[in-house]
Amino acid sequence: LKAKFEWQLSGYKLRTYKPYPWQREFHDAGKDNPERMLMAANRVGKTQCAAAEVTFHLTGEYPEWWQGKRFLHPTLVWTGSPTNETSRYIVQTELLGAAGG
């Protein structure tokens, strides 16, 4: 039962995303800045922040606190990584979840 409950919660990962102040500043800056860069220390939430923003734009489901750019129509998004492996194991996992659910 616990494993099932954890799996169900994983589907709501973005619904429970609460950005740190610096992540919120990054999201908000998108309203007036079409190009931005996230540069921070290792393992502080850069990928989570970017994945959240990409997902909000792709789904059109923005959280109540959102002050950044909003797309009112479908949009095309590209993500990138230095290698196929980092794309699969880092970016893809953040956007889609771990393989096998």
PDB file of C-alpha atoms in Angstrom:
ATOM      1  CA  LEU A   1       0.000   0.000   0.000  1.00  0.00           C
ATOM      2  CA  LYS A   2       2.828   2.402   0.845  1.00  0.00           C
ATOM      3  CA  ALA A   3       4.502   1.870  -2.561  1.00  0.00           C
ATOM      4  CA  LYS A   4       1.212   2.570  -4.337  1.00  0.00           C
ATOM      5  CA  PHE A   5       0.704   5.760  -2.338  1.00  0.00           C
ATOM      6  CA  GLU A   6       4.252   6.956  -3.114  1.00  0.00           C
ATOM      7  CA  TRP A   7       3.687   6.267  -6.828  1.00  0.00           C
ATOM      8  CA  GLN A   8       0.491   8.331  -6.768  1.00  0.00           C
ATOM      9  CA  LEU A   9       2.285  11.221  -5.066  1.00  0.00           C
ATOM     10  CA  SER A  10       5.032  11.131  -7.691  1.00  0.00           C
ATOM     11  CA  GLY A  11       2.409  12.072 -10.296  1.00  0.00           C
ATOM     12  CA  TYR A  12       1.783  15.297  -8.400  1.00  0.00           C
ATOM     13  CA  LYS A  13       5.421  16.354  -8.213  1.00  0.00           C
ATOM     14  CA  LEU A  14       4.858  19.592 -10.106  1.00  0.00           C
ATOM     15  CA  ARG A  15       1.628  20.382  -8.314  1.00  0.00           C
ATOM     16  CA  THR A  16       3.611  20.450  -5.078  1.00  0.00           C
ATOM     17  CA  TYR A  17       6.590  22.369  -6.519  1.00  0.00           C
ATOM     18  CA  LYS A  18       7.367  25.300  -4.247  1.00  0.00           C
ATOM     19  CA  PRO A  19      10.281  27.298  -5.656  1.00  0.00           C
ATOM     20  CA  TYR A  20      13.031  28.724  -3.502  1.00  0.00           C
ATOM     21  CA  PRO A  21      13.240  32.537  -3.694  1.00  0.00           C
ATOM     22  CA  TRP A  22      15.999  32.423  -6.338  1.00  0.00           C
ATOM     23  CA  GLN A  23      13.974  29.935  -8.428  1.00  0.00           C
ATOM     24  CA  ARG A  24      10.898  32.147  -8.151  1.00  0.00           C
ATOM     25  CA  GLU A  25      12.982  35.119  -9.301  1.00  0.00           C
ATOM     26  CA  PHE A  26      14.111  33.091 -12.320  1.00  0.00           C
ATOM     27  CA  HIS A  27      10.523  32.143 -13.222  1.00  0.00           C
ATOM     28  CA  ASP A  28       9.256  35.699 -12.744  1.00  0.00           C
ATOM     29  CA  ALA A  29      12.042  37.118 -14.926  1.00  0.00           C
ATOM     30  CA  GLY A  30      10.676  35.151 -17.892  1.00  0.00           C
ATOM     31  CA  LYS A  31       7.856  37.654 -18.241  1.00  0.00           C
ATOM     32  CA  ASP A  32      10.214  40.331 -19.599  1.00  0.00           C
ATOM     33  CA  ASN A  33      13.315  38.337 -20.562  1.00  0.00           C
ATOM     34  CA  PRO A  34      13.014  35.729 -23.335  1.00  0.00           C
ATOM     35  CA  GLU A  35      16.547  34.523 -22.593  1.00  0.00           C
ATOM     36  CA  ARG A  36      17.717  33.703 -19.092  1.00  0.00           C
ATOM     37  CA  MET A  37      20.398  31.543 -17.516  1.00  0.00           C
ATOM     38  CA  LEU A  38      20.356  29.463 -14.357  1.00  0.00           C
ATOM     39  CA  MET A  39      23.795  29.254 -12.796  1.00  0.00           C
ATOM     40  CA  ALA A  40      24.169  27.904  -9.271  1.00  0.00           C
ATOM     41  CA  ALA A  41      25.986  25.311  -7.189  1.00  0.00           C
ATOM     42  CA  ASN A  42      25.597  21.568  -7.704  1.00  0.00           C
ATOM     43  CA  ARG A  43      22.402  19.850  -6.536  1.00  0.00           C
ATOM     44  CA  VAL A  44      20.500  22.972  -5.449  1.00  0.00           C
ATOM     45  CA  GLY A  45      17.516  22.669  -7.797  1.00  0.00           C
ATOM     46  CA  LYS A  46      18.494  24.040 -11.220  1.00  0.00           C
ATOM     47  CA  THR A  47      17.147  21.055 -13.147  1.00  0.00           C
ATOM     48  CA  GLN A  48      13.976  20.918 -11.059  1.00  0.00           C
ATOM     49  CA  CYS A  49      13.396  24.639 -11.670  1.00  0.00           C
ATOM     50  CA  ALA A  50      13.911  24.369 -15.424  1.00  0.00           C
ATOM     51  CA  ALA A  51      11.851  21.174 -15.698  1.00  0.00           C
ATOM     52  CA  ALA A  52       9.000  22.785 -13.805  1.00  0.00           C
ATOM     53  CA  GLU A  53       8.996  25.791 -16.110  1.00  0.00           C
ATOM     54  CA  VAL A  54       9.124  23.643 -19.242  1.00  0.00           C
ATOM     55  CA  THR A  55       6.247  21.535 -17.972  1.00  0.00           C
ATOM     56  CA  PHE A  56       4.118  24.560 -17.074  1.00  0.00           C
ATOM     57  CA  HIS A  57       4.611  25.930 -20.596  1.00  0.00           C
ATOM     58  CA  LEU A  58       3.924  22.594 -22.301  1.00  0.00           C
ATOM     59  CA  THR A  59       0.770  21.844 -20.349  1.00  0.00           C
ATOM     60  CA  GLY A  60      -0.505  25.407 -19.990  1.00  0.00           C
ATOM     61  CA  GLU A  61      -1.195  24.597 -16.342  1.00  0.00           C
ATOM     62  CA  TYR A  62       0.431  27.385 -14.375  1.00  0.00           C
ATOM     63  CA  PRO A  63       0.371  27.518 -10.568  1.00  0.00           C
ATOM     64  CA  GLU A  64      -1.452  30.340  -8.797  1.00  0.00           C
ATOM     65  CA  TRP A  65       1.816  32.011  -7.783  1.00  0.00           C
ATOM     66  CA  TRP A  66       3.107  32.169 -11.405  1.00  0.00           C
ATOM     67  CA  GLN A  67       4.165  35.673 -12.507  1.00  0.00           C
ATOM     68  CA  GLY A  68       6.389  34.685 -15.452  1.00  0.00           C
ATOM     69  CA  LYS A  69       5.569  34.362 -19.133  1.00  0.00           C
ATOM     70  CA  ARG A  70       2.401  32.483 -19.990  1.00  0.00           C
ATOM     71  CA  PHE A  71       1.777  30.824 -23.312  1.00  0.00           C
ATOM     72  CA  LEU A  72      -1.869  30.871 -24.301  1.00  0.00           C
ATOM     73  CA  HIS A  73      -1.362  28.416 -27.151  1.00  0.00           C
ATOM     74  CA  PRO A  74       0.622  25.203 -27.718  1.00  0.00           C
ATOM     75  CA  THR A  75       4.355  25.771 -27.879  1.00  0.00           C
ATOM     76  CA  LEU A  76       7.427  23.857 -29.050  1.00  0.00           C
ATOM     77  CA  VAL A  77      10.153  23.308 -26.460  1.00  0.00           C
ATOM     78  CA  TRP A  78      13.630  21.850 -26.803  1.00  0.00           C
ATOM     79  CA  THR A  79      15.755  20.685 -23.902  1.00  0.00           C
ATOM     80  CA  GLY A  80      19.411  19.809 -24.109  1.00  0.00           C
ATOM     81  CA  SER A  81      22.286  18.205 -22.263  1.00  0.00           C
ATOM     82  CA  PRO A  82      25.973  17.679 -22.933  1.00  0.00           C
ATOM     83  CA  THR A  83      25.432  13.964 -23.653  1.00  0.00           C
ATOM     84  CA  ASN A  84      22.635  11.527 -24.422  1.00  0.00           C
ATOM     85  CA  GLU A  85      23.238   9.895 -21.051  1.00  0.00           C
ATOM     86  CA  THR A  86      22.775  13.110 -19.056  1.00  0.00           C
ATOM     87  CA  SER A  87      19.708  13.893 -21.125  1.00  0.00           C
ATOM     88  CA  ARG A  88      18.211  10.488 -20.331  1.00  0.00           C
ATOM     89  CA  TYR A  89      19.184  10.164 -16.681  1.00  0.00           C
ATOM     90  CA  ILE A  90      18.844  13.767 -15.535  1.00  0.00           C
ATOM     91  CA  VAL A  91      16.582  15.877 -17.762  1.00  0.00           C
ATOM     92  CA  GLN A  92      14.220  13.125 -18.889  1.00  0.00           C
ATOM     93  CA  THR A  93      13.886  11.784 -15.341  1.00  0.00           C
ATOM     94  CA  GLU A  94      13.049  15.249 -14.016  1.00  0.00           C
ATOM     95  CA  LEU A  95      10.457  15.850 -16.724  1.00  0.00           C
ATOM     96  CA  LEU A  96       8.879  12.381 -16.948  1.00  0.00           C
ATOM     97  CA  GLY A  97       9.861  10.559 -13.770  1.00  0.00           C
ATOM     98  CA  ALA A  98      12.052   7.516 -13.309  1.00  0.00           C
ATOM     99  CA  ALA A  99      11.767   4.615 -15.740  1.00  0.00           C
ATOM    100  CA  GLY A 100       9.311   2.000 -14.589  1.00  0.00           C
ATOM    101  CA  GLY A 101       7.032   4.450 -12.755  1.00  0.00           C
TER     102      GLY A 101
END
